[in-house]
Each structure stands twice: as C-alpha cells, then as structure tokens.
mmCIF file of N, CA and C in Angstrom:
data_model
loop_
_atom_site.group_PDB
_atom_site.id
_atom_site.type_symbol
_atom_site.label_atom_id
_atom_site.label_comp_id
_atom_site.label_asym_id
_atom_site.label_seq_id
_atom_site.Cartn_x
_atom_site.Cartn_y
_atom_site.Cartn_z
ATOM 1 N N UNK A 179 72.021 161.522 85.201
ATOM 2 C CA UNK A 179 72.735 162.317 84.223
ATOM 3 C C UNK A 179 74.126 161.733 84.066
ATOM 4 N N UNK A 180 74.558 161.524 82.837
ATOM 5 C CA UNK A 180 75.849 160.895 82.568
ATOM 6 C C UNK A 180 76.614 161.643 81.480
ATOM 7 N N UNK A 181 77.712 162.298 81.822
ATOM 8 C CA UNK A 181 78.600 162.801 80.773
ATOM 9 C C UNK A 181 79.582 161.689 80.399
ATOM 10 N N UNK A 182 79.887 161.554 79.129
ATOM 11 C CA UNK A 182 80.827 160.500 78.729
ATOM 12 C C UNK A 182 81.611 160.934 77.498
ATOM 13 N N UNK A 183 82.730 160.256 77.294
ATOM 14 C CA UNK A 183 83.596 160.535 76.161
ATOM 15 C C UNK A 183 84.524 159.358 75.927
ATOM 16 N N UNK A 184 84.486 158.811 74.749
ATOM 17 C CA UNK A 184 85.460 157.835 74.262
ATOM 18 C C UNK A 184 85.623 156.605 75.157
ATOM 19 N N UNK A 185 84.539 156.158 75.776
ATOM 20 C CA UNK A 185 84.586 154.930 76.565
ATOM 21 C C UNK A 185 83.252 154.211 76.393
ATOM 22 N N UNK A 186 83.038 153.680 75.212
ATOM 23 C CA UNK A 186 81.787 153.012 74.904
ATOM 24 C C UNK A 186 81.528 151.815 75.813
ATOM 25 N N UNK A 187 82.524 150.960 76.098
ATOM 26 C CA UNK A 187 82.264 149.864 77.041
ATOM 27 C C UNK A 187 81.863 150.375 78.435
ATOM 28 N N UNK A 188 82.504 151.445 78.896
ATOM 29 C CA UNK A 188 82.149 152.022 80.192
ATOM 30 C C UNK A 188 80.732 152.567 80.196
ATOM 31 N N UNK A 189 80.327 153.241 79.119
ATOM 32 C CA UNK A 189 78.967 153.767 79.010
ATOM 33 C C UNK A 189 77.958 152.626 79.022
ATOM 34 N N UNK A 190 78.241 151.566 78.297
ATOM 35 C CA UNK A 190 77.331 150.408 78.290
ATOM 36 C C UNK A 190 77.191 149.808 79.688
ATOM 37 N N UNK A 191 78.298 149.679 80.411
ATOM 38 C CA UNK A 191 78.238 149.156 81.786
ATOM 39 C C UNK A 191 77.416 150.084 82.680
ATOM 40 N N UNK A 192 77.621 151.397 82.536
ATOM 41 C CA UNK A 192 76.878 152.366 83.351
ATOM 42 C C UNK A 192 75.378 152.273 83.074
ATOM 43 N N UNK A 193 75.002 152.219 81.805
ATOM 44 C CA UNK A 193 73.587 152.109 81.453
ATOM 45 C C UNK A 193 73.002 150.783 81.934
ATOM 46 N N UNK A 194 73.753 149.714 81.800
ATOM 47 C CA UNK A 194 73.290 148.406 82.276
ATOM 48 C C UNK A 194 73.058 148.431 83.789
ATOM 49 N N UNK A 195 73.940 149.110 84.533
ATOM 50 C CA UNK A 195 73.773 149.171 85.986
ATOM 51 C C UNK A 195 72.503 149.926 86.365
ATOM 52 N N UNK A 196 72.092 150.908 85.568
ATOM 53 C CA UNK A 196 70.838 151.610 85.826
ATOM 54 C C UNK A 196 69.662 150.691 85.491
ATOM 55 N N UNK A 197 69.756 149.967 84.388
ATOM 56 C CA UNK A 197 68.672 149.072 84.003
ATOM 57 C C UNK A 197 68.484 147.935 85.002
ATOM 58 N N UNK A 198 69.506 147.594 85.755
ATOM 59 C CA UNK A 198 69.432 146.477 86.700
ATOM 60 C C UNK A 198 68.764 146.839 88.028
ATOM 61 N N UNK A 199 68.346 148.060 88.185
ATOM 62 C CA UNK A 199 67.706 148.469 89.440
ATOM 63 C C UNK A 199 66.337 147.784 89.556
ATOM 64 N N UNK A 200 66.165 146.972 90.587
ATOM 65 C CA UNK A 200 64.953 146.155 90.727
ATOM 66 C C UNK A 200 63.842 146.879 91.474
ATOM 67 N N UNK A 201 64.079 147.206 92.697
ATOM 68 C CA UNK A 201 63.004 147.692 93.568
ATOM 69 C C UNK A 201 62.397 148.986 93.054
ATOM 70 N N UNK A 202 63.214 149.915 92.594
ATOM 71 C CA UNK A 202 62.689 151.202 92.154
ATOM 72 C C UNK A 202 62.059 151.113 90.775
ATOM 73 N N UNK A 203 62.341 150.066 90.028
ATOM 74 C CA UNK A 203 61.792 149.915 88.688
ATOM 75 C C UNK A 203 62.465 150.879 87.729
ATOM 76 N N UNK A 204 63.362 150.410 86.894
ATOM 77 C CA UNK A 204 64.171 151.319 86.078
ATOM 78 C C UNK A 204 63.358 152.113 85.076
ATOM 79 N N UNK A 205 62.154 151.709 84.758
ATOM 80 C CA UNK A 205 61.348 152.510 83.831
ATOM 81 C C UNK A 205 60.916 153.825 84.475
ATOM 82 N N UNK A 206 60.972 153.921 85.787
ATOM 83 C CA UNK A 206 60.667 155.171 86.480
ATOM 84 C C UNK A 206 61.866 156.103 86.491
ATOM 85 N N UNK A 207 63.017 155.592 86.125
ATOM 86 C CA UNK A 207 64.241 156.386 86.127
ATOM 87 C C UNK A 207 64.426 156.984 84.740
ATOM 88 N N UNK A 208 64.607 158.296 84.700
ATOM 89 C CA UNK A 208 64.904 158.966 83.437
ATOM 90 C C UNK A 208 66.410 159.190 83.383
ATOM 91 N N UNK A 209 67.031 158.744 82.317
ATOM 92 C CA UNK A 209 68.473 158.865 82.158
ATOM 93 C C UNK A 209 68.757 159.873 81.052
ATOM 94 N N UNK A 210 69.704 160.770 81.321
ATOM 95 C CA UNK A 210 70.144 161.727 80.304
ATOM 96 C C UNK A 210 71.648 161.549 80.157
ATOM 97 N N UNK A 211 72.082 161.268 78.932
ATOM 98 C CA UNK A 211 73.493 161.041 78.629
ATOM 99 C C UNK A 211 73.974 162.170 77.728
ATOM 100 N N UNK A 212 75.106 162.778 78.086
ATOM 101 C CA UNK A 212 75.770 163.687 77.153
ATOM 102 C C UNK A 212 77.021 162.992 76.662
ATOM 103 N N UNK A 213 77.060 162.725 75.379
ATOM 104 C CA UNK A 213 78.207 162.052 74.779
ATOM 105 C C UNK A 213 79.011 163.073 73.978
ATOM 106 N N UNK A 214 80.203 163.359 74.465
ATOM 107 C CA UNK A 214 81.080 164.308 73.780
ATOM 108 C C UNK A 214 81.721 163.621 72.579
ATOM 109 N N UNK A 215 82.176 164.412 71.635
ATOM 110 C CA UNK A 215 82.750 163.858 70.415
ATOM 111 C C UNK A 215 83.928 162.940 70.707
ATOM 112 N N UNK A 216 83.935 161.810 70.022
ATOM 113 C CA UNK A 216 85.096 160.932 69.949
ATOM 114 C C UNK A 216 84.913 160.071 68.707
ATOM 115 N N UNK A 217 85.926 159.313 68.376
ATOM 116 C CA UNK A 217 85.822 158.403 67.228
ATOM 117 C C UNK A 217 85.180 157.086 67.638
ATOM 118 N N UNK A 218 84.774 156.977 68.891
ATOM 119 C CA UNK A 218 84.181 155.753 69.428
ATOM 120 C C UNK A 218 82.851 156.100 70.094
ATOM 121 N N UNK A 219 81.891 156.609 69.287
ATOM 122 C CA UNK A 219 80.598 157.029 69.837
ATOM 123 C C UNK A 219 79.559 155.930 69.646
ATOM 124 N N UNK A 220 78.547 155.947 70.482
ATOM 125 C CA UNK A 220 77.478 154.962 70.401
ATOM 126 C C UNK A 220 76.718 155.144 69.083
ATOM 127 N N UNK A 221 76.334 154.042 68.454
ATOM 128 C CA UNK A 221 75.681 154.107 67.143
ATOM 129 C C UNK A 221 74.209 154.502 67.286
ATOM 130 N N UNK A 222 73.633 155.077 66.228
ATOM 131 C CA UNK A 222 72.202 155.404 66.262
ATOM 132 C C UNK A 222 71.332 154.173 66.529
ATOM 133 N N UNK A 223 71.737 153.017 66.012
ATOM 134 C CA UNK A 223 70.974 151.787 66.242
ATOM 135 C C UNK A 223 70.999 151.383 67.718
ATOM 136 N N UNK A 224 72.155 151.539 68.344
ATOM 137 C CA UNK A 224 72.257 151.191 69.754
ATOM 138 C C UNK A 224 71.473 152.187 70.618
ATOM 139 N N UNK A 225 71.486 153.462 70.238
ATOM 140 C CA UNK A 225 70.677 154.465 70.941
ATOM 141 C C UNK A 225 69.211 154.055 70.911
ATOM 142 N N UNK A 226 68.716 153.673 69.742
ATOM 143 C CA UNK A 226 67.314 153.248 69.627
ATOM 144 C C UNK A 226 67.041 152.006 70.464
ATOM 145 N N UNK A 227 67.974 151.070 70.514
ATOM 146 C CA UNK A 227 67.799 149.866 71.331
ATOM 147 C C UNK A 227 67.693 150.233 72.812
ATOM 148 N N UNK A 228 68.508 151.177 73.277
ATOM 149 C CA UNK A 228 68.391 151.635 74.665
ATOM 150 C C UNK A 228 67.064 152.340 74.894
ATOM 151 N N UNK A 229 66.643 153.142 73.955
ATOM 152 C CA UNK A 229 65.362 153.855 74.099
ATOM 153 C C UNK A 229 64.191 152.880 74.192
ATOM 154 N N UNK A 230 64.306 151.734 73.539
ATOM 155 C CA UNK A 230 63.258 150.723 73.618
ATOM 156 C C UNK A 230 63.207 150.061 74.994
ATOM 157 N N UNK A 231 64.332 150.056 75.709
ATOM 158 C CA UNK A 231 64.423 149.332 76.978
ATOM 159 C C UNK A 231 64.373 150.236 78.206
ATOM 160 N N UNK A 232 64.598 151.532 78.041
ATOM 161 C CA UNK A 232 64.608 152.429 79.196
ATOM 162 C C UNK A 232 64.267 153.846 78.762
ATOM 163 N N UNK A 233 63.970 154.689 79.721
ATOM 164 C CA UNK A 233 63.647 156.087 79.459
ATOM 165 C C UNK A 233 64.967 156.865 79.418
ATOM 166 N N UNK A 234 65.523 157.017 78.236
ATOM 167 C CA UNK A 234 66.839 157.628 78.097
ATOM 168 C C UNK A 234 66.828 158.674 76.987
ATOM 169 N N UNK A 235 67.518 159.781 77.252
ATOM 170 C CA UNK A 235 67.715 160.845 76.275
ATOM 171 C C UNK A 235 69.212 160.965 76.038
ATOM 172 N N UNK A 236 69.616 160.989 74.791
ATOM 173 C CA UNK A 236 71.025 161.174 74.441
ATOM 174 C C UNK A 236 71.217 162.568 73.869
ATOM 175 N N UNK A 237 72.068 163.347 74.506
ATOM 176 C CA UNK A 237 72.516 164.630 73.984
ATOM 177 C C UNK A 237 73.913 164.391 73.450
ATOM 178 N N UNK A 238 74.262 165.018 72.335
ATOM 179 C CA UNK A 238 75.550 164.692 71.730
ATOM 180 C C UNK A 238 76.255 165.915 71.172
ATOM 181 N N UNK A 239 77.560 165.821 71.186
ATOM 182 C CA UNK A 239 78.425 166.733 70.450
ATOM 183 C C UNK A 239 79.059 165.866 69.369
ATOM 184 N N UNK A 240 78.425 165.749 68.199
ATOM 185 C CA UNK A 240 78.858 164.773 67.208
ATOM 186 C C UNK A 240 80.054 165.188 66.352
ATOM 187 N N UNK A 241 80.549 166.405 66.524
ATOM 188 C CA UNK A 241 81.647 166.865 65.675
ATOM 189 C C UNK A 241 82.786 167.391 66.526
ATOM 190 N N UNK A 242 84.012 167.301 65.996
ATOM 191 C CA UNK A 242 85.153 167.824 66.756
ATOM 192 C C UNK A 242 85.034 169.337 66.903
ATOM 193 N N UNK A 243 85.684 169.900 67.880
ATOM 194 C CA UNK A 243 86.554 169.236 68.846
ATOM 195 C C UNK A 243 85.772 168.716 70.040
ATOM 196 N N UNK A 244 86.415 167.849 70.803
ATOM 197 C CA UNK A 244 85.874 167.393 72.079
ATOM 198 C C UNK A 244 85.835 168.603 72.997
ATOM 199 N N UNK A 245 84.738 168.784 73.729
ATOM 200 C CA UNK A 245 84.561 169.982 74.556
ATOM 201 C C UNK A 245 84.976 169.809 76.012
ATOM 202 N N UNK A 246 85.162 168.569 76.466
ATOM 203 C CA UNK A 246 85.623 168.340 77.834
ATOM 204 C C UNK A 246 84.498 168.074 78.819
ATOM 205 N N UNK A 247 84.878 167.560 79.991
ATOM 206 C CA UNK A 247 83.884 167.116 80.967
ATOM 207 C C UNK A 247 83.076 168.274 81.557
ATOM 208 N N UNK A 248 83.681 169.424 81.770
ATOM 209 C CA UNK A 248 82.934 170.566 82.318
ATOM 210 C C UNK A 248 81.838 171.001 81.340
ATOM 211 N N UNK A 249 82.144 171.011 80.050
ATOM 212 C CA UNK A 249 81.159 171.351 79.032
ATOM 213 C C UNK A 249 80.027 170.335 79.041
ATOM 214 N N UNK A 250 80.377 169.044 79.148
ATOM 215 C CA UNK A 250 79.370 167.986 79.171
ATOM 216 C C UNK A 250 78.424 168.140 80.347
ATOM 217 N N UNK A 251 78.973 168.394 81.512
ATOM 218 C CA UNK A 251 78.123 168.580 82.695
ATOM 219 C C UNK A 251 77.271 169.852 82.557
ATOM 220 N N UNK A 252 77.829 170.903 81.981
ATOM 221 C CA UNK A 252 77.051 172.130 81.772
ATOM 222 C C UNK A 252 75.879 171.862 80.833
ATOM 223 N N UNK A 253 76.101 171.111 79.771
ATOM 224 C CA UNK A 253 75.019 170.765 78.840
ATOM 225 C C UNK A 253 73.952 169.926 79.537
ATOM 226 N N UNK A 254 74.393 168.975 80.360
ATOM 227 C CA UNK A 254 73.444 168.149 81.103
ATOM 228 C C UNK A 254 72.597 169.002 82.048
ATOM 229 N N UNK A 255 73.243 169.860 82.829
ATOM 230 C CA UNK A 255 72.488 170.656 83.789
ATOM 231 C C UNK A 255 71.601 171.693 83.109
ATOM 232 N N UNK A 256 72.005 172.192 81.951
ATOM 233 C CA UNK A 256 71.135 173.077 81.187
ATOM 234 C C UNK A 256 69.866 172.327 80.771
ATOM 235 N N UNK A 257 70.037 171.109 80.282
ATOM 236 C CA UNK A 257 68.893 170.276 79.907
ATOM 237 C C UNK A 257 68.012 169.983 81.125
ATOM 238 N N UNK A 258 68.641 169.629 82.235
ATOM 239 C CA UNK A 258 67.887 169.278 83.446
ATOM 240 C C UNK A 258 67.118 170.468 84.002
ATOM 241 N N UNK A 259 67.717 171.661 83.966
ATOM 242 C CA UNK A 259 67.001 172.859 84.439
ATOM 243 C C UNK A 259 65.709 173.061 83.660
ATOM 244 N N UNK A 260 65.732 172.722 82.390
ATOM 245 C CA UNK A 260 64.563 172.927 81.542
ATOM 246 C C UNK A 260 63.560 171.772 81.619
ATOM 247 N N UNK A 261 64.008 170.578 82.022
ATOM 248 C CA UNK A 261 63.158 169.398 81.894
ATOM 249 C C UNK A 261 62.873 168.626 83.176
ATOM 250 N N UNK A 262 63.670 168.792 84.207
ATOM 251 C CA UNK A 262 63.435 168.037 85.447
ATOM 252 C C UNK A 262 62.240 168.615 86.188
ATOM 253 N N UNK A 263 61.506 167.746 86.838
ATOM 254 C CA UNK A 263 60.347 168.159 87.616
ATOM 255 C C UNK A 263 60.782 168.492 89.037
ATOM 256 N N UNK A 264 60.052 169.376 89.727
ATOM 257 C CA UNK A 264 60.478 169.817 91.062
ATOM 258 C C UNK A 264 60.655 168.689 92.080
ATOM 259 N N UNK A 265 59.905 167.608 91.969
ATOM 260 C CA UNK A 265 59.992 166.530 92.948
ATOM 261 C C UNK A 265 61.071 165.491 92.611
ATOM 262 N N UNK A 266 61.768 165.651 91.497
ATOM 263 C CA UNK A 266 62.749 164.654 91.068
ATOM 264 C C UNK A 266 64.127 164.920 91.660
ATOM 265 N N UNK A 267 64.804 163.833 91.997
ATOM 266 C CA UNK A 267 66.209 163.910 92.389
ATOM 267 C C UNK A 267 67.056 163.588 91.173
ATOM 268 N N UNK A 268 68.230 164.188 91.110
ATOM 269 C CA UNK A 268 69.156 163.958 90.008
ATOM 270 C C UNK A 268 70.393 163.258 90.565
ATOM 271 N N UNK A 269 70.700 162.142 89.979
ATOM 272 C CA UNK A 269 71.877 161.366 90.346
ATOM 273 C C UNK A 269 72.856 161.476 89.188
ATOM 274 N N UNK A 270 74.037 161.995 89.454
ATOM 275 C CA UNK A 270 75.030 162.174 88.401
ATOM 276 C C UNK A 270 76.032 161.030 88.467
ATOM 277 N N UNK A 271 76.129 160.306 87.375
ATOM 278 C CA UNK A 271 77.142 159.269 87.194
ATOM 279 C C UNK A 271 77.989 159.692 86.013
ATOM 280 N N UNK A 272 79.299 159.582 86.119
ATOM 281 C CA UNK A 272 80.115 159.755 84.920
ATOM 282 C C UNK A 272 79.856 158.555 84.025
ATOM 283 N N UNK A 273 80.181 158.685 82.759
ATOM 284 C CA UNK A 273 79.894 157.644 81.786
ATOM 285 C C UNK A 273 80.561 156.315 82.067
ATOM 286 N N UNK A 274 81.534 156.286 82.964
ATOM 287 C CA UNK A 274 82.173 155.009 83.295
ATOM 288 C C UNK A 274 81.849 154.556 84.721
ATOM 289 N N UNK A 275 80.940 155.266 85.410
ATOM 290 C CA UNK A 275 80.528 154.873 86.756
ATOM 291 C C UNK A 275 79.418 153.836 86.666
ATOM 292 N N UNK A 276 79.402 152.923 87.611
ATOM 293 C CA UNK A 276 78.321 151.954 87.684
ATOM 294 C C UNK A 276 77.736 151.975 89.091
ATOM 295 N N UNK A 277 76.453 151.686 89.179
ATOM 296 C CA UNK A 277 75.812 151.526 90.476
ATOM 297 C C UNK A 277 76.272 150.185 91.045
ATOM 298 N N UNK A 278 76.576 150.112 92.337
ATOM 299 C CA UNK A 278 77.257 148.939 92.877
ATOM 300 C C UNK A 278 76.433 147.657 92.893
ATOM 301 N N UNK A 279 75.111 147.774 92.962
ATOM 302 C CA UNK A 279 74.271 146.581 92.949
ATOM 303 C C UNK A 279 72.879 146.971 92.485
ATOM 304 N N UNK A 280 72.009 145.983 92.363
ATOM 305 C CA UNK A 280 70.687 146.235 91.794
ATOM 306 C C UNK A 280 69.728 146.941 92.750
ATOM 307 N N UNK A 281 70.156 147.231 93.966
ATOM 308 C CA UNK A 281 69.324 147.929 94.943
ATOM 309 C C UNK A 281 69.823 149.350 95.223
ATOM 310 N N UNK A 282 70.822 149.826 94.532
ATOM 311 C CA UNK A 282 71.440 151.117 94.842
ATOM 312 C C UNK A 282 70.450 152.278 94.776
ATOM 313 N N UNK A 283 69.675 152.376 93.709
ATOM 314 C CA UNK A 283 68.734 153.493 93.583
ATOM 315 C C UNK A 283 67.659 153.391 94.664
ATOM 316 N N UNK A 284 67.196 152.202 94.953
ATOM 317 C CA UNK A 284 66.232 152.007 96.035
ATOM 318 C C UNK A 284 66.817 152.508 97.355
ATOM 319 N N UNK A 285 68.038 152.100 97.674
ATOM 320 C CA UNK A 285 68.678 152.510 98.927
ATOM 321 C C UNK A 285 68.851 154.026 98.995
ATOM 322 N N UNK A 286 69.265 154.636 97.896
ATOM 323 C CA UNK A 286 69.427 156.090 97.854
ATOM 324 C C UNK A 286 68.073 156.771 98.058
ATOM 325 N N UNK A 287 67.064 156.283 97.378
ATOM 326 C CA UNK A 287 65.721 156.867 97.491
ATOM 327 C C UNK A 287 65.203 156.779 98.934
ATOM 328 N N UNK A 288 65.343 155.623 99.561
ATOM 329 C CA UNK A 288 64.892 155.456 100.944
ATOM 330 C C UNK A 288 65.611 156.453 101.853
ATOM 331 N N UNK A 289 66.914 156.583 101.663
ATOM 332 C CA UNK A 289 67.696 157.503 102.480
ATOM 333 C C UNK A 289 67.243 158.950 102.279
ATOM 334 N N UNK A 290 66.986 159.341 101.041
ATOM 335 C CA UNK A 290 66.573 160.719 100.754
ATOM 336 C C UNK A 290 65.147 161.003 101.213
ATOM 337 N N UNK A 291 64.277 160.010 101.154
ATOM 338 C CA UNK A 291 62.874 160.227 101.524
ATOM 339 C C UNK A 291 62.709 160.564 103.007
ATOM 340 N N UNK A 292 63.656 160.151 103.825
ATOM 341 C CA UNK A 292 63.541 160.418 105.263
ATOM 342 C C UNK A 292 63.516 161.920 105.560
ATOM 343 N N UNK A 293 64.373 162.664 104.877
ATOM 344 C CA UNK A 293 64.486 164.098 105.167
ATOM 345 C C UNK A 293 64.122 165.001 103.999
ATOM 346 N N UNK A 294 63.987 164.422 102.829
ATOM 347 C CA UNK A 294 63.649 165.171 101.618
ATOM 348 C C UNK A 294 64.566 166.385 101.403
ATOM 349 N N UNK A 295 65.865 166.138 101.342
ATOM 350 C CA UNK A 295 66.785 167.276 101.172
ATOM 351 C C UNK A 295 66.687 167.880 99.775
ATOM 352 N N UNK A 296 67.073 169.128 99.686
ATOM 353 C CA UNK A 296 67.147 169.800 98.392
ATOM 354 C C UNK A 296 68.373 169.317 97.632
ATOM 355 N N UNK A 297 69.431 168.971 98.363
ATOM 356 C CA UNK A 297 70.682 168.555 97.751
ATOM 357 C C UNK A 297 71.337 167.512 98.661
ATOM 358 N N UNK A 298 71.902 166.502 98.073
ATOM 359 C CA UNK A 298 72.633 165.487 98.837
ATOM 360 C C UNK A 298 73.889 165.119 98.064
ATOM 361 N N UNK A 299 74.941 164.831 98.790
ATOM 362 C CA UNK A 299 76.222 164.482 98.180
ATOM 363 C C UNK A 299 76.751 163.248 98.881
ATOM 364 N N UNK A 300 77.260 162.327 98.145
ATOM 365 C CA UNK A 300 77.815 161.143 98.791
ATOM 366 C C UNK A 300 78.177 160.089 97.769
ATOM 367 N N UNK A 301 78.377 158.892 98.294
ATOM 368 C CA UNK A 301 78.682 157.793 97.395
ATOM 369 C C UNK A 301 77.976 156.543 97.885
ATOM 370 N N UNK A 302 77.751 155.643 96.992
ATOM 371 C CA UNK A 302 77.069 154.393 97.285
ATOM 372 C C UNK A 302 78.030 153.270 96.937
ATOM 373 N N UNK A 303 78.397 152.487 97.929
ATOM 374 C CA UNK A 303 79.252 151.329 97.620
ATOM 375 C C UNK A 303 79.064 150.243 98.642
#
C-alpha cells in the first residue's frame, strides 16, 4: 500500500523497487497506490503501463483540495479491509519509499513465516 502526493519520481522509484523483487516474484505482490491531488500526477497512460507489468490498483483524488497523508492512508486501509485476503500481509510504503534491494520482500516473508504474526512493525535496510 502506497500513499503519495506530488512526487512522481519518488513514486516511480517506489514502484520500480517492488517490481525488482526476484525471489518472491513481483507478480504475486498486489500493490495499491493512493495518489492524492497534485499538479504532478501520474498519467493514465503510465498507469496502464504499470498495470501491464504488475498487479497494481491506483486509487486517486483527482481534484483539489489535497486531502493529506492521513486521508490517503485511511482510503488505502478502507480499500484493503474490503479486498485483502485473510492470509495476506500488508506492507505499507510511502510513495517515496523504496525497498532496499531485490530480496527485501523475500526476507520479510521468510521472517514473518516463522511465527505468522497478525501484525509486525519494523524496517528493512
């Protein structure tokens, strides 16, 4: 899940870092992006290009005013409550966060599979 606003290069880097996950296979990863209004939003053509390469859903606030990061996260979690499956883990990245290397999701998954927690908090670097 990724909330973002007015940082298109950062969003592209974040999405690229998810696509670079090797061991877990990025097609198994479902990405949900909430893009809040700005004058620098991702184009419909670029959205379609991402959809062709990965399992991604874009939620948007296409009109002013900008609603802020708390609103973006609330929209994401509302979507996830309705659409996430019980066995899925949710990894929240802000729109300018990147996974540190191509094995990050694999490493996180291995760590979580040991104990199968309901909730985990931490960082990967």
